Short mmCIF file of C-alpha atoms in Angstrom, two decimals:
data_model
loop_
_atom_site.label_atom_id
_atom_site.label_comp_id
_atom_site.label_asym_id
_atom_site.label_seq_id
_atom_site.Cartn_x
_atom_site.Cartn_y
_atom_site.Cartn_z
CA MET A 1 -35.76 76.81 92.88
CA HIS A 2 -36.78 73.36 91.81
CA TYR A 3 -37.07 70.89 94.64
CA ARG A 4 -36.96 67.14 94.97
CA GLU A 5 -39.47 65.35 97.17
CA LEU A 6 -38.14 62.54 99.33
CA PRO A 7 -41.21 60.50 100.26
CA LYS A 8 -39.40 58.13 102.66
CA LEU A 9 -38.33 61.04 104.72
CA GLY A 10 -41.40 63.39 104.19
CA VAL A 11 -39.23 66.36 103.22
CA LYS A 12 -38.48 68.40 100.01
CA LEU A 13 -34.86 69.39 99.23
CA SER A 14 -33.85 72.16 97.08
CA SER A 15 -32.09 70.79 93.90
CA LEU A 16 -28.88 72.54 94.92
CA GLY A 17 -27.35 72.40 98.36
CA PHE A 18 -24.65 74.82 99.87
CA GLY A 19 -21.45 72.79 100.78
CA CYS A 20 -19.75 74.82 103.50
CA MET A 21 -16.24 73.54 102.86
CA ARG A 22 -15.08 76.06 100.40
CA LEU A 23 -16.44 79.38 101.88
CA PRO A 24 -14.57 82.76 101.06
CA VAL A 25 -11.51 83.23 103.38
CA ILE A 26 -9.53 86.22 104.47
CA ALA A 27 -5.87 86.36 103.08
CA SER A 28 -5.81 82.65 101.89
CA ARG A 29 -6.10 81.33 105.42
CA SER A 30 -8.45 78.36 105.15
CA ASN A 31 -9.44 78.59 108.87
CA VAL A 32 -10.25 82.28 108.70
CA ILE A 33 -13.81 82.56 106.90
CA ASP A 34 -14.61 85.95 105.53
CA LYS A 35 -17.95 85.99 107.33
CA THR A 36 -19.28 89.04 105.79
CA GLU A 37 -18.95 87.76 102.42
CA ALA A 38 -19.69 84.11 103.21
CA SER A 39 -23.16 85.54 104.89
CA ARG A 40 -23.72 87.51 101.74
CA ILE A 41 -23.58 84.56 99.19
CA ILE A 42 -25.47 81.99 101.43
CA LYS A 43 -28.14 84.50 102.12
CA TYR A 44 -28.55 85.27 98.51
CA ALA A 45 -28.79 81.54 97.88
CA ILE A 46 -31.42 80.93 100.55
CA ASP A 47 -33.51 83.87 99.53
CA LYS A 48 -33.66 82.26 96.09
CA GLY A 49 -34.96 78.96 97.67
CA LEU A 50 -31.97 76.81 98.75
CA ASN A 51 -32.77 75.02 101.95
CA TYR A 52 -29.75 72.86 102.76
CA LEU A 53 -26.45 73.80 104.41
CA ASP A 54 -23.89 71.07 104.49
CA THR A 55 -20.99 71.47 106.89
CA ALA A 56 -18.49 69.01 108.76
CA TRP A 57 -16.43 68.98 111.82
CA PRO A 58 -13.12 69.65 110.14
CA TYR A 59 -14.08 71.99 107.33
CA HIS A 60 -12.15 75.13 107.39
CA GLY A 61 -10.08 74.15 110.16
CA GLY A 62 -13.04 73.45 112.45
CA THR A 63 -14.59 76.83 111.95
CA SER A 64 -17.17 76.03 109.38
CA GLU A 65 -19.82 74.62 111.80
CA ALA A 66 -19.46 77.47 114.15
CA PHE A 67 -19.92 80.01 111.21
CA VAL A 68 -23.05 78.05 110.09
CA GLY A 69 -24.65 78.26 113.47
CA GLU A 70 -23.85 81.82 113.71
CA PHE A 71 -25.23 82.69 110.35
CA VAL A 72 -28.56 80.63 110.80
CA SER A 73 -29.13 81.94 114.30
CA ALA A 74 -28.73 85.68 113.07
CA ASN A 75 -30.58 85.27 109.73
CA LEU A 76 -33.27 82.43 109.88
CA ARG A 77 -35.72 80.62 111.99
CA ARG A 78 -34.12 77.24 112.69
CA GLU A 79 -37.04 75.50 110.88
CA ASP A 80 -36.21 77.58 107.77
CA VAL A 81 -33.25 75.35 106.67
CA PHE A 82 -32.06 71.77 106.79
CA ILE A 83 -28.57 71.58 108.54
CA ALA A 84 -26.22 68.74 107.65
CA THR A 85 -23.09 67.77 109.55
CA LYS A 86 -20.97 64.70 109.98
CA LEU A 87 -19.20 62.58 112.75
CA PRO A 88 -15.43 62.33 112.12
CA VAL A 89 -15.25 58.61 112.45
CA TRP A 90 -11.43 58.90 112.40
CA GLU A 91 -11.44 60.81 115.73
CA ILE A 92 -13.47 58.21 117.67
CA ASN A 93 -10.99 56.03 120.01
CA ASN A 94 -13.31 55.23 122.79
CA GLU A 95 -17.00 54.87 123.73
CA LYS A 96 -17.37 58.44 124.95
CA ASP A 97 -15.89 60.24 121.91
CA ALA A 98 -19.07 60.10 119.58
CA ASP A 99 -21.12 61.87 122.38
CA ARG A 100 -18.34 64.35 123.03
CA ILE A 101 -17.91 65.59 119.46
CA PHE A 102 -21.65 65.47 118.76
CA TYR A 103 -22.53 67.82 121.66
CA GLU A 104 -19.88 70.05 120.75
CA GLN A 105 -21.48 70.27 117.13
CA LEU A 106 -24.73 71.10 118.57
CA LYS A 107 -23.09 73.96 120.57
CA ARG A 108 -21.01 75.06 117.44
CA LEU A 109 -24.36 75.04 115.38
CA ARG A 110 -26.39 76.65 118.23
CA THR A 111 -29.03 74.18 117.70
CA ASP A 112 -30.88 71.48 119.52
CA TYR A 113 -30.98 69.02 116.76
CA ILE A 114 -29.21 68.04 113.39
CA ASP A 115 -31.45 67.47 110.45
CA PHE A 116 -29.12 65.38 108.31
CA TYR A 117 -26.33 63.60 110.29
CA LEU A 118 -23.54 61.62 108.41
CA LEU A 119 -20.85 59.21 109.39
CA HIS A 120 -18.11 60.88 107.53
CA SER A 121 -16.09 59.43 104.75
CA LEU A 122 -16.64 55.74 105.21
CA ASN A 123 -13.84 53.50 104.20
CA LYS A 124 -12.60 50.17 105.18
CA GLY A 125 -10.57 51.53 108.16
CA ALA A 126 -13.43 53.69 109.20
CA TRP A 127 -16.04 50.86 109.02
CA GLN A 128 -13.90 48.88 111.48
CA THR A 129 -14.39 51.81 114.00
CA VAL A 130 -17.93 51.97 113.28
CA GLU A 131 -18.20 48.22 114.17
CA ARG A 132 -15.80 48.49 117.15
CA PHE A 133 -17.85 51.21 118.90
CA ASP A 134 -21.28 50.24 117.43
CA LEU A 135 -21.91 53.62 115.96
CA LEU A 136 -25.13 52.40 114.03
CA SER A 137 -26.86 51.75 117.30
CA TRP A 138 -25.41 55.15 118.42
CA LEU A 139 -27.15 56.83 115.63
CA ASP A 140 -30.30 55.17 116.40
CA ARG A 141 -30.31 56.44 119.92
CA LYS A 142 -29.70 59.98 118.82
CA VAL A 143 -32.79 59.72 116.56
CA GLU A 144 -34.82 58.30 119.49
CA GLU A 145 -33.70 61.04 121.56
CA GLY A 146 -34.82 63.78 118.80
CA LYS A 147 -31.27 64.94 118.40
CA ILE A 148 -30.87 63.53 114.69
CA ARG A 149 -33.68 63.62 112.18
CA PHE A 150 -32.00 61.39 109.32
CA ARG A 151 -29.14 59.10 109.41
CA GLY A 152 -26.68 58.94 106.50
CA PHE A 153 -23.06 58.32 105.61
CA SER A 154 -20.56 59.80 103.12
CA PHE A 155 -18.42 57.49 101.17
CA HIS A 156 -14.91 57.33 99.69
CA ASP A 157 -13.91 53.65 98.78
CA GLU A 158 -14.38 51.06 96.22
CA LEU A 159 -17.91 49.89 95.12
CA SER A 160 -17.95 46.48 96.91
CA GLU A 161 -17.49 48.49 100.18
CA PHE A 162 -20.19 50.79 99.40
CA LYS A 163 -22.63 48.03 98.77
CA ARG A 164 -21.44 46.42 102.07
CA TYR A 165 -22.28 49.72 103.92
CA VAL A 166 -25.62 50.08 102.20
CA ASP A 167 -26.70 46.73 103.15
CA SER A 168 -25.68 46.95 106.82
CA PHE A 169 -28.30 49.50 108.13
CA ASP A 170 -31.53 51.16 107.41
CA TRP A 171 -30.04 54.36 106.04
CA ASP A 172 -32.19 57.50 105.54
CA PHE A 173 -29.83 58.80 102.78
CA CYS A 174 -26.38 58.29 101.59
CA GLN A 175 -23.67 60.77 99.98
CA ILE A 176 -21.24 59.96 97.24
CA GLN A 177 -18.83 61.50 95.07
CA TYR A 178 -20.37 61.36 91.50
CA ASN A 179 -20.08 63.33 88.21
CA TYR A 180 -19.82 62.31 84.49
CA MET A 181 -16.19 61.57 85.00
CA ASN A 182 -16.65 59.25 88.00
CA GLU A 183 -19.07 56.76 86.67
CA ASN A 184 -16.62 53.95 87.47
CA TYR A 185 -14.84 55.66 90.45
CA GLN A 186 -15.80 54.83 93.91
CA ALA A 187 -19.63 54.20 94.28
CA GLY A 188 -19.95 55.40 90.64
CA THR A 189 -23.24 54.81 88.58
CA GLU A 190 -23.44 51.09 89.84
CA GLY A 191 -23.43 52.22 93.37
CA PHE A 192 -25.82 55.23 92.76
CA LEU A 193 -28.31 52.71 91.13
CA TYR A 194 -27.77 50.11 93.94
CA ALA A 195 -28.80 52.64 96.46
CA SER A 196 -31.67 54.15 94.52
CA LYS A 197 -33.29 50.74 93.86
CA LYS A 198 -33.16 50.21 97.69
CA GLY A 199 -35.16 53.38 98.13
CA ILE A 200 -32.06 55.27 99.63
CA PRO A 201 -31.96 58.92 98.41
CA VAL A 202 -28.45 59.86 97.18
CA ILE A 203 -26.99 63.21 97.63
CA VAL A 204 -24.12 63.99 95.24
CA MET A 205 -20.98 65.82 96.20
CA GLU A 206 -18.16 66.85 93.90
CA PRO A 207 -20.66 67.34 91.00
CA LEU A 208 -17.89 69.43 89.39
CA LEU A 209 -15.03 67.07 90.36
CA GLY A 210 -13.45 69.66 92.79
CA GLY A 211 -13.95 72.22 90.10
CA TYR A 212 -12.00 70.52 87.34
CA ILE A 213 -14.96 70.17 85.04
CA ALA A 214 -16.27 73.69 85.75
CA LYS A 215 -13.73 75.30 83.71
CA SER A 216 -13.30 75.90 79.91
CA ASN A 217 -10.91 73.13 78.62
CA PRO A 218 -9.34 73.51 75.15
CA LEU A 219 -9.45 69.81 74.64
CA LEU A 220 -13.15 69.88 74.58
CA GLU A 221 -14.14 73.10 72.76
CA THR A 222 -14.80 71.33 69.21
CA ILE A 223 -17.04 68.68 71.07
CA TRP A 224 -19.08 71.29 73.10
CA LYS A 225 -19.49 73.30 69.92
CA GLU A 226 -20.78 70.32 67.94
CA SER A 227 -23.58 70.02 70.41
CA GLY A 228 -25.36 72.98 69.24
CA ARG A 229 -25.93 74.12 72.83
CA SER A 230 -24.69 77.26 74.53
CA TRP A 231 -24.55 75.68 77.95
CA SER A 232 -21.43 76.39 80.29
CA PRO A 233 -19.14 73.44 81.31
CA VAL A 234 -21.04 73.83 84.75
CA GLU A 235 -24.52 73.37 83.28
CA TRP A 236 -23.45 70.32 81.36
CA ALA A 237 -22.21 68.81 84.44
CA PHE A 238 -25.20 69.57 86.63
CA ARG A 239 -27.66 68.62 83.86
CA TRP A 240 -26.02 65.19 83.61
CA LEU A 241 -26.80 64.59 87.38
CA TRP A 242 -30.18 66.23 87.49
CA ASN A 243 -31.30 64.33 84.62
CA LYS A 244 -31.12 61.18 86.73
CA GLU A 245 -34.17 60.12 89.10
CA GLY A 246 -32.80 59.19 92.34
CA VAL A 247 -30.47 62.18 92.78
CA ALA A 248 -32.01 63.88 95.72
CA MET A 249 -29.76 67.01 95.57
CA LEU A 250 -26.34 68.24 94.30
CA LEU A 251 -23.95 69.83 96.81
CA SER A 252 -21.72 72.53 95.65
CA GLY A 253 -18.96 74.24 97.52
CA MET A 254 -19.50 77.77 96.44
CA SER A 255 -16.96 80.57 97.41
CA THR A 256 -17.95 83.58 95.20
CA MET A 257 -21.25 85.30 94.36
CA GLU A 258 -20.66 84.52 90.57
CA GLN A 259 -20.55 80.92 91.31
CA VAL A 260 -23.60 81.09 93.57
CA GLU A 261 -25.51 83.07 91.04
CA GLU A 262 -24.91 80.74 88.17
CA ASN A 263 -25.62 77.72 90.17
CA VAL A 264 -28.78 79.03 91.61
CA SER A 265 -29.95 80.07 88.30
CA LEU A 266 -29.51 76.62 87.02
CA ALA A 267 -31.28 75.04 90.00
CA SER A 268 -34.16 77.22 89.18
CA SER A 269 -34.46 76.41 85.51
CA ASP A 270 -35.49 73.34 83.45
CA ALA A 271 -31.86 72.28 83.77
CA ALA A 272 -32.76 70.83 87.20
CA SER A 273 -35.46 68.56 86.06
CA VAL A 274 -35.39 64.80 85.47
CA GLY A 275 -35.02 63.92 81.75
CA ASN A 276 -33.50 67.34 80.76
CA LEU A 277 -31.16 65.70 78.33
CA SER A 278 -31.56 64.29 74.85
CA SER A 279 -29.79 61.24 73.63
CA ASN A 280 -27.52 63.49 71.55
CA ASP A 281 -26.76 65.46 74.79
CA LEU A 282 -25.67 62.33 76.45
CA ALA A 283 -23.54 61.19 73.48
CA ILE A 284 -21.72 64.46 73.64
CA ILE A 285 -20.93 64.08 77.44
CA ALA A 286 -19.77 60.68 76.62
CA ARG A 287 -17.37 61.85 73.97
CA VAL A 288 -16.06 64.39 76.34
CA ARG A 289 -15.45 61.86 78.97
CA GLU A 290 -13.75 59.53 76.37
CA LYS A 291 -11.49 62.50 75.39
CA LEU A 292 -10.47 63.46 79.06
CA GLU A 293 -10.00 59.79 79.89
CA SER A 294 -7.71 59.28 76.87
CA SER A 295 -5.57 62.16 78.10
CA LYS A 296 -4.50 60.46 81.24
CA VAL A 297 -0.75 59.83 81.61
CA ILE A 298 -0.96 57.07 84.04
CA PRO A 299 -3.00 54.19 82.52
CA CYS A 300 -4.53 53.18 85.85
CA THR A 301 -8.28 51.82 85.50
CA ALA A 302 -8.76 51.61 89.27
CA CYS A 303 -9.43 48.02 88.90
CA ASN A 304 -7.96 47.87 92.67
CA TYR A 305 -5.96 44.70 91.80
CA CYS A 306 -3.03 46.39 93.61
CA GLN A 307 -5.03 46.69 96.77
CA PRO A 308 -4.75 46.21 99.60
CA CYS A 309 -1.18 47.61 99.47
CA PRO A 310 0.85 46.03 102.26
CA ASN A 311 1.89 49.53 103.52
CA ASP A 312 -1.65 50.95 102.99
CA VAL A 313 -0.65 53.30 100.16
CA GLU A 314 -4.03 54.23 98.26
CA ILE A 315 -2.47 53.77 94.89
CA PRO A 316 -5.57 54.16 92.51
CA ARG A 317 -6.67 57.30 94.44
CA ILE A 318 -3.29 58.93 94.06
CA PHE A 319 -2.98 58.16 90.47
CA LYS A 320 -6.54 59.63 89.83
CA ILE A 321 -5.36 62.77 91.36
CA TYR A 322 -2.19 62.98 89.63
CA ASN A 323 -3.79 62.22 86.31
CA ASP A 324 -6.42 64.99 87.15
CA SER A 325 -3.60 67.54 87.49
CA VAL A 326 -2.42 66.72 84.15
CA VAL A 327 -5.59 66.42 82.32
CA PHE A 328 -7.15 69.56 83.65
CA SER A 329 -3.61 71.31 83.95
CA ASP A 330 -4.59 72.27 87.44
CA VAL A 331 -1.80 71.19 89.98
CA ASP A 332 -2.96 73.45 93.01
CA ALA A 333 -6.66 71.68 92.61
CA ALA A 334 -4.97 68.41 92.73
CA ARG A 335 -2.69 69.16 95.81
CA GLY A 336 -6.01 70.32 97.55
CA SER A 337 -7.56 66.98 96.88
CA TYR A 338 -4.41 65.07 97.79
CA ARG A 339 -4.47 66.70 101.23
CA TRP A 340 -7.50 64.48 102.06
CA ILE A 341 -5.54 61.42 101.77
CA PRO A 342 -4.40 60.60 105.36
CA LYS A 343 -0.70 60.31 106.29
CA GLY A 344 0.47 56.75 106.08
CA HIS A 345 -1.57 56.26 102.93
CA ARG A 346 0.30 58.75 100.55
CA ALA A 347 2.63 58.25 97.71
CA SER A 348 5.84 58.92 99.84
CA ASP A 349 4.64 56.10 102.13
CA CYS A 350 5.59 53.45 99.50
CA VAL A 351 8.45 51.02 100.77
CA GLU A 352 9.05 49.75 97.18
CA CYS A 353 8.17 46.16 98.14
CA GLY A 354 7.12 45.64 94.63
CA GLU A 355 4.00 43.58 95.55
CA CYS A 356 1.80 45.88 93.35
CA LEU A 357 3.83 45.29 90.20
CA GLU A 358 3.18 41.65 90.20
CA LYS A 359 -0.57 42.42 90.40
CA CYS A 360 -1.29 45.17 88.02
CA PRO A 361 -2.83 43.94 84.70
CA GLN A 362 -1.86 47.23 83.11
CA SER A 363 1.83 46.73 83.74
CA ILE A 364 2.13 50.17 85.28
CA GLU A 365 5.47 51.13 86.77
CA ILE A 366 3.72 51.83 89.98
CA ILE A 367 6.72 52.66 92.04
CA ASP A 368 8.10 55.34 89.71
CA TRP A 369 4.76 56.84 89.29
CA LEU A 370 4.20 57.02 93.21
CA LYS A 371 7.52 58.72 93.18
CA LYS A 372 6.55 61.20 90.73
CA SER A 373 3.14 61.74 92.29
CA ALA A 374 4.79 62.49 95.66
CA MET A 375 7.08 65.20 93.99
CA VAL A 376 4.12 66.86 92.47
CA LEU A 377 1.50 66.48 95.10
CA GLU A 378 3.35 66.47 98.33
CA VAL A 379 4.17 70.21 98.53
#
């Protein structure tokens, strides 16, 4: 297993982390984790050198943290693994909620402290809650009490907001959605470089775009063959990220032994080293990205001119998910991503005021496409 040293924190992280939001389940019930199989695949990864388990309050209907705590207490010494979990900022409604949730998390995880603790899914609305209840000072107090080792945040909003949050606090790390298809989405490459230059380690989530770019795609077969490489789509995606200095770790939500074996094998090879790609390899990935981008049916560039929507509809995010469902021929995966958009911000919440139509530089028929998106994604 390759490791990445984080001098600022004084730790070494395995190049691959285990995301515990897509664990194997029983009878397709997302809140009923198959503990036997989940334990088997996580133990395999840890035996091969993985040292980071990432969970969160809502994962698997609130059962992921408890499973992680049960697994670690039964199979490991606490110091053998870094545990990461997150504060659900959207559930903070008074001054006591952060402590209430945090101590419940410690109980679920069967631990006295959290190694990597994040403010979960920061965006404009969440940041208002952070400021209202001074959660940054709360994080500092928990560090002083020895309950949290490292303070961070995960992010889902536009670039300007990411920079704002980075500049607002002395973060120990941050976590962003990043892959070769998301160079200009959310924090993107500019945000990644912005945090890196400030010495903030970046943990990458969704390195496979929710599994979209892990699959063989007939659109891309010719391009991949012209590379002369025998790499799988997963290897191409992982190499693109590991190639970058400043990427502290890739988090992968793995649900089968086959996925774990492939990902662990890559993390233990030269694929996990900085500088593993040639200029020709990078050109191939650029061509793949261009091919996929040109296959979108909604010509949205995520310029955000339509934002803020008077009714809080997350138009660019919805259109991206809809486009992904078409480009990658995977409606089920798109519906899974869509469920993370809060009620009140979805396509069906559009009141057809038309304000966005006047602002869109691409002249997209936004209202019509929102109706189509709702029909496909809100099932």
